[in-house]
Coordinates of C-alpha atoms in Angstrom, one line a residue:
M7 CA 28.7 47.8 28.4
A8 CA 26.1 45.1 27.8
Y9 CA 26.9 42.3 25.3
Q10 CA 24.0 41.8 22.9
V11 CA 23.4 38.6 20.9
V12 CA 21.3 38.9 17.8
L13 CA 20.0 35.6 16.4
P14 CA 18.7 35.2 12.9
V15 CA 15.0 34.7 12.6
Y16 CA 13.9 31.5 10.8
E17 CA 10.5 30.9 9.3
G18 CA 10.1 27.6 11.0
P19 CA 12.0 24.6 12.4
L20 CA 12.7 23.1 8.9
D21 CA 14.2 26.4 7.9
L22 CA 16.5 26.3 10.9
L23 CA 17.5 22.7 10.2
L24 CA 18.3 23.4 6.6
H25 CA 20.5 26.4 7.7
L26 CA 22.4 24.1 10.1
I27 CA 22.9 21.4 7.5
D28 CA 24.1 23.9 4.8
T29 CA 26.3 25.8 7.2
N30 CA 28.0 22.7 8.6
E31 CA 28.2 21.1 5.1
L32 CA 26.3 18.0 6.1
D33 CA 24.8 15.3 3.9
I34 CA 21.1 15.7 4.0
Y35 CA 20.6 12.0 3.2
D36 CA 22.8 11.0 6.1
I37 CA 22.2 13.5 8.8
P38 CA 24.4 13.1 12.0
I39 CA 21.4 13.3 14.2
A40 CA 23.3 13.7 17.5
F41 CA 25.3 16.7 16.1
I42 CA 22.3 18.4 14.4
T43 CA 20.2 17.9 17.6
G44 CA 22.9 19.6 19.7
K45 CA 23.1 22.6 17.3
Y46 CA 19.3 22.8 17.2
M47 CA 19.1 22.8 21.0
E48 CA 21.8 25.4 21.3
Y49 CA 19.8 27.8 19.1
L50 CA 16.8 27.2 21.3
R51 CA 18.7 28.0 24.5
Q52 CA 20.2 31.2 23.0
A53 CA 16.7 32.2 21.9
E54 CA 15.4 31.6 25.4
D55 CA 18.3 33.7 27.0
I56 CA 17.5 36.7 24.9
D57 CA 13.7 36.2 25.3
L58 CA 13.0 35.5 21.7
N59 CA 9.5 34.2 21.3
L60 CA 9.5 31.0 19.2
S61 CA 6.4 29.2 18.0
G62 CA 5.4 25.8 19.3
E63 CA 6.7 24.2 16.1
F64 CA 10.3 24.7 17.2
V65 CA 9.5 22.9 20.5
V66 CA 7.8 20.0 18.7
M67 CA 10.8 19.6 16.3
A68 CA 13.1 19.6 19.3
G69 CA 11.1 16.7 20.7
T70 CA 11.2 14.9 17.3
L71 CA 14.9 15.2 17.1
L72 CA 15.4 13.8 20.6
V73 CA 13.1 10.9 19.7
I74 CA 15.1 10.2 16.5
K75 CA 18.4 10.5 18.5
A76 CA 17.1 8.0 21.0
K77 CA 16.1 5.5 18.3
M78 CA 19.5 5.9 16.7
L79 CA 21.2 5.0 20.0
L80 CA 19.0 2.0 20.7
P81 CA 19.9 -1.4 19.1
K82 CA 17.7 -2.2 16.2
R83 CA 15.4 -5.2 16.4
P84 CA 15.7 -7.7 13.5
Q85 CA 12.5 -7.7 11.3
D86 CA 11.1 -10.4 9.1
G87 CA 13.3 -10.9 6.1
L88 CA 15.9 -8.4 7.4
G89 CA 19.2 -9.0 9.2
E90 CA 20.1 -7.5 12.5
G91 CA 20.5 -3.7 12.2
E92 CA 18.7 -3.4 8.9
G93 CA 15.4 -1.9 10.1
A94 CA 13.8 1.3 8.9
D95 CA 15.9 4.5 9.3
P96 CA 14.2 6.8 11.8
R97 CA 15.6 9.8 10.0
E98 CA 13.8 8.9 6.7
E99 CA 10.6 10.9 7.4
L100 CA 12.6 14.0 8.5
V101 CA 14.8 13.8 5.4
E102 CA 11.7 13.7 3.1
K103 CA 10.2 16.8 4.8
L104 CA 13.5 18.7 4.5
L105 CA 13.9 17.9 0.8
E106 CA 10.3 19.0 0.1
Y107 CA 10.8 22.2 2.1
R108 CA 14.0 23.0 0.2
I109 CA 12.1 22.8 -3.1
Y110 CA 9.5 25.3 -1.9
K111 CA 12.1 27.6 -0.4
E112 CA 14.1 27.7 -3.6
N113 CA 11.0 28.4 -5.6
A114 CA 10.0 31.2 -3.2
Q115 CA 13.5 32.7 -3.5
E116 CA 13.2 32.7 -7.3
L117 CA 9.8 34.4 -7.1
K118 CA 11.2 37.0 -4.7
R119 CA 14.2 37.7 -7.0
M120 CA 11.7 38.2 -9.9
E121 CA 9.6 40.5 -7.8
T122 CA 12.7 42.6 -6.9
G123 CA 13.7 42.8 -10.5
R124 CA 10.3 44.0 -11.6
T125 CA 10.3 46.7 -9.0
K126 CA 13.3 48.2 -10.8
I127 CA 11.5 48.6 -14.1
Y128 CA 9.6 51.8 -14.7
Y129 CA 7.2 52.3 -17.6
R130 CA 6.7 55.5 -19.4
E131 CA 3.2 56.8 -19.6
V132 CA 1.8 56.7 -23.1
N133 CA -0.1 59.7 -24.5
E134 CA -2.5 58.1 -27.0
S135 CA -3.8 61.4 -28.3
L136 CA -0.2 62.4 -29.2
L137 CA 0.5 59.1 -30.9
L138 CA -2.6 59.4 -33.0
S139 CA -1.7 62.9 -34.0
L140 CA 1.8 61.8 -35.1
F141 CA 0.4 58.8 -37.0
P142 CA -3.0 59.7 -38.4
H143 CA -5.2 57.0 -39.9
P144 CA -5.4 57.2 -43.7
N145 CA -8.6 58.3 -45.3
P146 CA -9.9 55.5 -47.6
V147 CA -12.1 57.9 -49.6
E148 CA -9.6 60.7 -49.9
G149 CA -9.5 62.2 -53.5
L150 CA -13.0 61.0 -54.5
T151 CA -15.5 63.4 -55.9
P152 CA -19.3 63.3 -55.8
A153 CA -19.3 62.3 -59.5
D154 CA -17.2 59.2 -58.6
L155 CA -19.6 58.3 -55.9
Y156 CA -22.6 58.8 -58.2
G157 CA -21.0 56.6 -60.9
S158 CA -20.3 53.8 -58.4
F159 CA -23.9 54.1 -57.1
R160 CA -25.3 53.8 -60.7
E161 CA -23.1 50.7 -61.3
I162 CA -24.4 49.1 -58.1
L163 CA -28.0 49.8 -59.3
R164 CA -27.3 48.2 -62.7
L165 CA -25.8 45.1 -61.1
M166 CA -28.8 44.8 -58.8
A167 CA -31.2 45.2 -61.7
A168 CA -29.4 42.5 -63.7
R169 CA -29.5 40.2 -60.7
S170 CA -33.2 40.6 -60.4
Q171 CA -33.9 39.7 -64.0
V172 CA -35.8 36.4 -64.6
I173 CA -34.9 34.4 -67.7
T174 CA -37.8 32.2 -68.9
V175 CA -36.7 29.0 -70.7
Q176 CA -39.3 27.5 -72.9
K177 CA -39.4 23.8 -73.3
D178 CA -38.7 22.7 -76.9
E179 CA -41.2 20.1 -78.0
A180 CA -39.3 19.0 -81.1
S181 CA -38.8 15.3 -81.5
V182 CA -36.9 13.1 -84.0
N183 CA -40.2 11.6 -85.3
D184 CA -41.8 15.0 -85.9
S185 CA -38.7 16.2 -87.7
M186 CA -38.7 13.1 -89.9
L187 CA -42.2 13.8 -90.8
R188 CA -41.4 17.5 -91.7
I189 CA -38.5 16.3 -94.0
T190 CA -40.7 13.9 -95.9
Q191 CA -43.5 16.4 -96.2
A192 CA -41.1 19.0 -97.5
I193 CA -39.8 16.6 -100.1
D194 CA -43.3 15.8 -101.3
G195 CA -44.2 19.4 -101.5
S196 CA -41.0 20.3 -103.5
A197 CA -41.2 18.0 -106.5
G198 CA -39.3 15.1 -104.8
R199 CA -36.3 17.0 -103.3
V200 CA -35.6 19.9 -100.9
K201 CA -32.5 21.9 -100.0
F202 CA -30.7 20.9 -96.8
T203 CA -30.2 24.5 -95.9
R204 CA -33.9 25.2 -96.2
M205 CA -34.7 22.5 -93.6
M206 CA -32.1 23.9 -91.2
E207 CA -33.2 27.6 -91.7
D208 CA -36.6 26.7 -90.5
C209 CA -35.2 25.6 -87.1
V210 CA -35.7 28.3 -84.4
S211 CA -33.4 26.8 -81.8
L212 CA -30.2 24.9 -81.5
L213 CA -32.0 21.9 -80.0
E214 CA -34.4 21.8 -83.0
A215 CA -31.5 22.0 -85.5
V216 CA -29.8 19.0 -83.8
T217 CA -33.1 17.1 -83.7
M218 CA -33.6 17.8 -87.5
F219 CA -30.1 16.6 -88.3
L220 CA -30.7 13.4 -86.3
A221 CA -34.0 12.9 -88.1
L222 CA -32.2 13.2 -91.5
L223 CA -29.6 10.5 -90.4
E224 CA -32.5 8.2 -89.3
L225 CA -34.2 8.6 -92.7
L226 CA -30.9 7.9 -94.5
A227 CA -30.3 4.8 -92.3
K228 CA -33.8 3.5 -93.2
G229 CA -33.3 4.2 -96.9
R230 CA -36.3 6.5 -97.1
V231 CA -34.2 9.5 -98.4
R232 CA -30.8 10.1 -100.0
V233 CA -28.6 13.2 -100.2
T234 CA -26.8 14.5 -103.3
Q235 CA -24.2 17.3 -103.9
R236 CA -23.2 18.3 -107.5
G237 CA -19.9 20.0 -106.5
V238 CA -17.5 20.7 -103.7
F239 CA -19.2 23.2 -101.3
G240 CA -22.2 23.0 -103.5
E241 CA -25.8 22.8 -102.4
I242 CA -26.9 19.6 -100.6
Y243 CA -30.3 18.2 -101.7
I244 CA -32.5 15.7 -99.9
E245 CA -34.4 13.4 -102.2
S246 CA -36.9 10.7 -101.7
G247 CA -35.4 7.3 -101.6
Q248 CA -38.2 5.8 -103.6
A249 CA -37.7 8.4 -106.4
A250 CA -34.0 7.7 -106.5
Q251 CA -34.7 4.0 -107.0
E252 CA -37.1 4.7 -109.9
A253 CA -34.6 6.9 -111.6

């Protein structure tokens, strides 16, 4: 009975190194390079014995590990500003690559887990026609009659007609001086006095009435007219100021 050896397949040399570090519970920041190199070379020999084809990257990494191992065994030369044995660590570049690869590997495993979880979710097919029949859209004009529509149409026509109407505003030419002249002429033509209400009734607009009132105040201020009233709420008369002085 033949003895068969089955080796796990790794995606690359960094994947193999991470597996060896995690399996042997090694510190990735202080890798025992002689030990890890021995484990790595042992895997390559087993792969060669069972005729497992490995990519050239595994061979390149083997050479890199041997170079680092040799540097670790050689005495370190003192550098400027550093004491003896304090030179750069030859494992530093390898550690950086391993840490970066671990991040990508963990992210890939998380994406793979999410993909596996999504494959277990099944969606029910939606029958849109059936849903629309169960929940029909409300009719916004339900219950309206042709008479209601006709009434709304007439109201719209009325609003449109009112909007199109043009209102012409005529300029009022009344002035205080003209109103003063009208008051004095009315007094002269009415035996020296005239009713205040008569002067206001002749005004055809609000602006003309205000102008007439201002003209009366101006005549009073100049002493050309005076106003009299014989009782409370009685008629107010406008008299000539000269006539009042002679009386």
